[in-house]
Short mmCIF file of C-alpha atoms in Angstrom, two decimals:
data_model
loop_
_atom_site.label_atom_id
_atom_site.label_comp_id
_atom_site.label_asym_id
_atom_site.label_seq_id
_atom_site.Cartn_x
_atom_site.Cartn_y
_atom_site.Cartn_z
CA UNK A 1 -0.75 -7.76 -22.16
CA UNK A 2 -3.60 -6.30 -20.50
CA UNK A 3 -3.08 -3.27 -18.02
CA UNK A 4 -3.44 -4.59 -14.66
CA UNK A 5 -5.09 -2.66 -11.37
CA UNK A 6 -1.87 -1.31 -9.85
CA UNK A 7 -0.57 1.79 -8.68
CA UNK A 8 3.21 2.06 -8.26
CA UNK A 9 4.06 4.78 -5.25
CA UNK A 10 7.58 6.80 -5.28
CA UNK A 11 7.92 8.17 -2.02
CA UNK A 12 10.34 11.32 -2.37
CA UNK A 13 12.37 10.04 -5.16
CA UNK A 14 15.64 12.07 -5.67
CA UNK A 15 16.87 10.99 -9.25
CA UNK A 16 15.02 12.23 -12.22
CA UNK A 17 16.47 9.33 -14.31
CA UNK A 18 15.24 6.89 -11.54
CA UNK A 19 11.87 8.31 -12.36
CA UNK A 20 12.28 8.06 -15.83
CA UNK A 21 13.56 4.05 -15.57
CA UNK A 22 10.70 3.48 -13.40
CA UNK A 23 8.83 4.83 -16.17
CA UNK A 24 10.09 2.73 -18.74
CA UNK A 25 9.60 -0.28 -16.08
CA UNK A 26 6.08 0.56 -15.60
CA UNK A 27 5.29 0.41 -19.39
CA UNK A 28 7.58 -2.81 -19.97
CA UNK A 29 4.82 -4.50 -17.96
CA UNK A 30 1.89 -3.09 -18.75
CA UNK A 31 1.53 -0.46 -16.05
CA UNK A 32 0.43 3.17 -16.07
CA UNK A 33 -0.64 4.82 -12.70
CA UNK A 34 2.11 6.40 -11.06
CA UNK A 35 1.92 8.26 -7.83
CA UNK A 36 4.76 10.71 -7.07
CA UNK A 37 4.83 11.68 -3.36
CA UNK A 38 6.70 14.65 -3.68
CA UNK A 39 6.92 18.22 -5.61
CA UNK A 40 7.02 17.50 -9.88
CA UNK A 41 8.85 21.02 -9.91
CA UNK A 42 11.86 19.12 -7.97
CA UNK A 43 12.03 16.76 -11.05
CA UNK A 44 14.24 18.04 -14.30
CA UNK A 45 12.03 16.60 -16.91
CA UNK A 46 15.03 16.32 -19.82
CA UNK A 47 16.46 13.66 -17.95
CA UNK A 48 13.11 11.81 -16.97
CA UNK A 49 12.81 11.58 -20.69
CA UNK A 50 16.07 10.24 -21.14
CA UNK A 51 15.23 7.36 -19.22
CA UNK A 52 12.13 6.88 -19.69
CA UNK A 53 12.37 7.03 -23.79
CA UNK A 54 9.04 5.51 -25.15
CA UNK A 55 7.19 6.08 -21.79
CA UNK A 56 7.47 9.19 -21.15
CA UNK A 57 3.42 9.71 -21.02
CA UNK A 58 3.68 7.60 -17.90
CA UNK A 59 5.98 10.95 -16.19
CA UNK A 60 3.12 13.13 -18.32
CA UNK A 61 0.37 11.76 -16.36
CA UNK A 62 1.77 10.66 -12.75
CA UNK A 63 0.10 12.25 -9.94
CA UNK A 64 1.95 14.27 -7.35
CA UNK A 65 1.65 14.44 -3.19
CA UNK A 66 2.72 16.08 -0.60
CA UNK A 67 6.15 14.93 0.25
CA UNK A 68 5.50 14.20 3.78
CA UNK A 69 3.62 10.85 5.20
CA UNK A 70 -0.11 12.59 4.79
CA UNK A 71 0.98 12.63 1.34
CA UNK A 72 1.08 8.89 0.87
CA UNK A 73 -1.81 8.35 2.88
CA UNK A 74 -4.28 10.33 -0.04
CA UNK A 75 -1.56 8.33 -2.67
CA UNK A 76 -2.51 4.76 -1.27
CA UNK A 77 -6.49 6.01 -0.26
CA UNK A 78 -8.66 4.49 -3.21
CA UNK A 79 -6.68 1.71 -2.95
CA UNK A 80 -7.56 -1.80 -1.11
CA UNK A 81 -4.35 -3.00 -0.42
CA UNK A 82 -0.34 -1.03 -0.20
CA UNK A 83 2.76 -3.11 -0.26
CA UNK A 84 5.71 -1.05 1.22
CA UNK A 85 8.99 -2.83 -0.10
CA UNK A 86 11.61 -2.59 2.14
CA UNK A 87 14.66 -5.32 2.96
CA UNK A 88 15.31 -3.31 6.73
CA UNK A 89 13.72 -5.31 9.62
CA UNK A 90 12.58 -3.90 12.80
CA UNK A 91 10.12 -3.73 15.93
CA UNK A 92 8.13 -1.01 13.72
CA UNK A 93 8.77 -2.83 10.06
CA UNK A 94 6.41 -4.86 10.21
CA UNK A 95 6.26 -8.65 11.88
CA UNK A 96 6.98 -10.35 8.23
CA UNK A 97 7.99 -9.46 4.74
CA UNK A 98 6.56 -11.67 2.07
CA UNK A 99 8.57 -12.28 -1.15
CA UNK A 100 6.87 -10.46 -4.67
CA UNK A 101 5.81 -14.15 -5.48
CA UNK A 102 4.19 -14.55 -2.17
CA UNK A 103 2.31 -11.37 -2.45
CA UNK A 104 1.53 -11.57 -5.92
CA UNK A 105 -0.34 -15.07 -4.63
CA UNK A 106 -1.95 -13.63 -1.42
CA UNK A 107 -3.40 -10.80 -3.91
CA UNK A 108 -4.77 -13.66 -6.68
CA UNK A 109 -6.14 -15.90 -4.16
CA UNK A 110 -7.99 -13.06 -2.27
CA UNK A 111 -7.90 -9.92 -4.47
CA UNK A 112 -8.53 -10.05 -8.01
CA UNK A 113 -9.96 -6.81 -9.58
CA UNK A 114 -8.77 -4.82 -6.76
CA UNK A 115 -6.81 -1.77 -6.55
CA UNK A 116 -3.30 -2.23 -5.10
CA UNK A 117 -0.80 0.11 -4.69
CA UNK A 118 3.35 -1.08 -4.34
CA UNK A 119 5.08 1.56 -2.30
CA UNK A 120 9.00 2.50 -3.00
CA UNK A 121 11.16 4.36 -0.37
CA UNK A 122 13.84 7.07 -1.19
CA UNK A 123 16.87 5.77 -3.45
CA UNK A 124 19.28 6.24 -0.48
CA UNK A 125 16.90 5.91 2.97
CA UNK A 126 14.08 3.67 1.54
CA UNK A 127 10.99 3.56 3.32
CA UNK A 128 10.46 5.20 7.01
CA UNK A 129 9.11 3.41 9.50
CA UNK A 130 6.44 5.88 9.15
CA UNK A 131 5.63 5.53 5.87
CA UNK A 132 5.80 1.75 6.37
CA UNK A 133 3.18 2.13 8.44
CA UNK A 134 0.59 3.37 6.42
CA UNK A 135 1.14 0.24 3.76
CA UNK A 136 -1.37 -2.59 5.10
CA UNK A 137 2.04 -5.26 4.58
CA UNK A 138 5.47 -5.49 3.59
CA UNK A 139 7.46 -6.80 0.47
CA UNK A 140 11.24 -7.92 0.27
CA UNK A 141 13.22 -8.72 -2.76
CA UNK A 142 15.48 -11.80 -2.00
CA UNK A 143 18.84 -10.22 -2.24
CA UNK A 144 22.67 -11.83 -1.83
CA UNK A 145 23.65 -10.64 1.50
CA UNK A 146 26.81 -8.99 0.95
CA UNK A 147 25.21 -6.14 -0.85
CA UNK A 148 21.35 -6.04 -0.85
CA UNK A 149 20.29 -2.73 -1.83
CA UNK A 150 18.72 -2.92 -5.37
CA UNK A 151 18.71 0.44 -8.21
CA UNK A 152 14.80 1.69 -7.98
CA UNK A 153 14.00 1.15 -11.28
CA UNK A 154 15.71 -2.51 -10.69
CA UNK A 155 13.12 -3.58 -7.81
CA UNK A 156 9.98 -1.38 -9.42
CA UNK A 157 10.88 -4.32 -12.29
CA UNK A 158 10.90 -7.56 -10.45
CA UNK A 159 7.76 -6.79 -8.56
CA UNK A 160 5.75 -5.54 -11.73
CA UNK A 161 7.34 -8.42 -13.55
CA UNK A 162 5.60 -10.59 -11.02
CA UNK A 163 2.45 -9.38 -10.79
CA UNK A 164 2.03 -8.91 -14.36
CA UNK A 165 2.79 -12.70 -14.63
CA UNK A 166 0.09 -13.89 -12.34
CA UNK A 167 -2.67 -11.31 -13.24
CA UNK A 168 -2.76 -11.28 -16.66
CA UNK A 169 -5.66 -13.87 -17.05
CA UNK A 170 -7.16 -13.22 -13.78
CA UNK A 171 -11.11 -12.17 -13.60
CA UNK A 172 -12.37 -9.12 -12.25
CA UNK A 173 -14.29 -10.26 -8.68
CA UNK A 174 -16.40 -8.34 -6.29
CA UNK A 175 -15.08 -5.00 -5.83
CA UNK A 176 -13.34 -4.04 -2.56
CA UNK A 177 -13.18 -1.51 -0.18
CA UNK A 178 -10.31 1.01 -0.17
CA UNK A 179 -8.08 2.06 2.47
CA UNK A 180 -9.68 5.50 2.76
CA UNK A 181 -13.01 3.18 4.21
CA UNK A 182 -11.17 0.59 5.84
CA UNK A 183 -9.42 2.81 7.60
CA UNK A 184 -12.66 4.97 8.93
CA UNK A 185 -14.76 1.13 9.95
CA UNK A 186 -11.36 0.35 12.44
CA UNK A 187 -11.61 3.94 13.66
CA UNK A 188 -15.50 2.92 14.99
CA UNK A 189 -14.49 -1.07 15.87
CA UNK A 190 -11.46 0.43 17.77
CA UNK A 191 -14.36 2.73 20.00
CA UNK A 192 -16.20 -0.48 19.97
CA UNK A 193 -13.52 -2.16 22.21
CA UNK A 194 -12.58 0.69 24.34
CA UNK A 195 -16.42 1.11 25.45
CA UNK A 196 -15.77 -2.57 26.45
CA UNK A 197 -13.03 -1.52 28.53
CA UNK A 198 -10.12 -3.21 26.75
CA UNK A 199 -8.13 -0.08 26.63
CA UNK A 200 -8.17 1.82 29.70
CA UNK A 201 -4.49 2.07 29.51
CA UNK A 202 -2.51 1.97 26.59
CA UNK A 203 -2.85 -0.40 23.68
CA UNK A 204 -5.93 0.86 21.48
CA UNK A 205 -3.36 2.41 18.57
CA UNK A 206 -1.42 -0.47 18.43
CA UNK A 207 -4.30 -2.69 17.97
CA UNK A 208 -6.63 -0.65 15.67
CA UNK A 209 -3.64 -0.63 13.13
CA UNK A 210 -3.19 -4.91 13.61
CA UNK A 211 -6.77 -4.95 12.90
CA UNK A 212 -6.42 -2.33 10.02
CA UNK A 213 -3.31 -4.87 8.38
CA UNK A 214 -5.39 -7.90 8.76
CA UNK A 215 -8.17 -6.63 7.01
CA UNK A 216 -6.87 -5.18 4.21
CA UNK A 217 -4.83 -8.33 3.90
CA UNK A 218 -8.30 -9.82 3.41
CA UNK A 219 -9.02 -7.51 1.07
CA UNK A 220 -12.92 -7.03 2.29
CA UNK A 221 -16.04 -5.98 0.23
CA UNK A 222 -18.07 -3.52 1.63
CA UNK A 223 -21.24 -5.85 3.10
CA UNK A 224 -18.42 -8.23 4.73
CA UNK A 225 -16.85 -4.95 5.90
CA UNK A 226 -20.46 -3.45 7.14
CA UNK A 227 -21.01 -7.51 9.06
CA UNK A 228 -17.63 -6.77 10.93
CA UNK A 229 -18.39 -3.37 11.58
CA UNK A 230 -22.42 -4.72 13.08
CA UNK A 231 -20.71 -7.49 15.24
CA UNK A 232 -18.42 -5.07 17.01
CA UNK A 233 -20.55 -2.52 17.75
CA UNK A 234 -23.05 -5.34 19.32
CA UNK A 235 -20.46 -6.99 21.39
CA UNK A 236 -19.19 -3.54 23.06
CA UNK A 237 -22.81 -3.75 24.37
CA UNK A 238 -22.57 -6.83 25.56
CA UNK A 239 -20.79 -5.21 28.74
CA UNK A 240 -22.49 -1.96 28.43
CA UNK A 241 -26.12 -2.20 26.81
CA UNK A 242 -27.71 1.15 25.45
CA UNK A 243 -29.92 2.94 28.29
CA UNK A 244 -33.42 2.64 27.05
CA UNK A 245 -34.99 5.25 24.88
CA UNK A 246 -31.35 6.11 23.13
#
C-alpha cells in the first residue's frame, strides 16, 4: 500500500501509550506524518514505544507545536483541507459532521493529490470549539448512543482505515492551495465586501470564515483561487469605483 497525502493532528494528547497506538495505527495504514500539538518533553518515550512496537520511527519523526490553538494553525498550514473529528454538536461545532466515508468521498471526488490533515482532540475534552474552528469541516464516527466516546488510537484507525481504502489507486491531480493561502485570499475578499458596505455592523468574521470552509471544501488551485480573488475585488468597485489616477 502506497503512502497516502495525510497528516494526522494530536491536539494536546495526554497518554504516551495513546501516542504510541496512534503510531502503530498510522503505520497499519500506510501513514507517516504526524503532527503533535504540544511539548515532546511532556511525552515519556518508553511507553510510546511500548505501544507503538514496529512504528516507533513514526514518534521519531512527528513534528511538535505549540500547545495552544496558534499551534494547530502552523500544524494544519501547508495543508488544503483539516477534518476536526468530534461527535459534540453545537452553535460553534460546525453546521454538519460528515461520516469518514462521506469525507473520504468529498476528498476523492474533489481532492486527489492534496494535502489533508485529520485533527484529534484531547483523550478526555476532545476538540475545543476553538480548535474546531480552525479545521475547514467536521468528521463524526457513527457511535451506539449509550456510550459514544471512542479510545484515540480506536478513531485515528477507522478514519485512516477509510481513507486508505479509497485513495490507494487514486491519481495525483492539480495541486491545491493550502490553508496558509486560502486563508490570506478570504482576508482580501472579506475587505472586498466591507468596502461594499456589507459589514458596517457586525457580521464580516462570521462570514470570512463560511467563505474560508466552503472553499477549502472545494479544495481550490491557485488560478481558480486568483479568478475568485479578481471577481471580488471588481465587484467591491462596483459601488465604489477607484478615483482616477490611483
Amino acid at each position: 500500500m502506497k503512502e497516502l497525502s495525510c497528516a494526522v493532528v494530536l491536539c494536546r494528547p495526554e497518554e504516551s501509550r495513546n501516542v504510541g497506538s496512534v503510531c502503530r495505527a498510522m503505520k497499519n495504514m500506510g501513514f507517516s506524518d504526524l503532527r503533535i500539538v504540544g511539548k515532546k518533553e511532556d511525552f515519556d518515550e518508553v511507553q510510546v514505544k511500548t505501544l507503538a512496537l514496529g512504528a516507533f520511527d513514526i514518534w521519531e519523526k512527528a513534528s511538535f507545536f505549540p500547545p495552544d490553538v496558534s499551534g494547530l494553525e502552523a500544524a494544519v498550514s501547508d495543508c488544503s483541507v483539516a477534518a476536526g473529528t468530534t461527535r459534540r454538536k453545537g452553535k460553534r461545532r460546525k453546521a454538519f459532521g460528515l461520516t469518514p466515508e462521506q469525507f473520504s468521498s468529498n476528498i476523492k471526488a474533489s481532492a486527489s493529490g492534496a494535502k489533508v490533515a485529520v485533527v484529534f482532540g484531547n483523550e478526555r475534552t476532545g476538540l475545543t470549539d476553538e480548535e474546531l474552528d480552525v479545521c475547514s469541516l467536521s468528521v463524526s464516527i457513527p457511535t451506539s448512543p449509550d456510550f459514544g466516546s471512542l479510545n484515540l488510537s480506536h478513531a485515528v484507525q477507522v478514519i485512516l482505515y477509510v481513507l486508505s481504502r479509497d485513495f490507494d489507486s487514486v491519481p495525483r491531480g492539480y495541486e491545491p492551495v493550502p490553508l496558509s493561502r486560502l486563508k490570506t485570499a478570504v482576508a482580501g475578499m472579506a475587505e472586498d465586501i466591507k468596502r461594499i458596505g456589507l459589514y458596517k455592523y457586525a457580521g464580516g468574521e462570521d462570514n470570512a470564515r463560511f467563505l474560508e470552509e466552503i472553499f477549502a471544501r472545494a479544495v481550490l488551485s491557485e488560478k481558480e483561487l486568483r479568478r475568485l480573488e479578481k471577481l471580488f475585488h471588481k465587484i467591491s468597485y462596483i459601488k465604489n469605483p477607484p478615483v482616477s489616477g490611483d
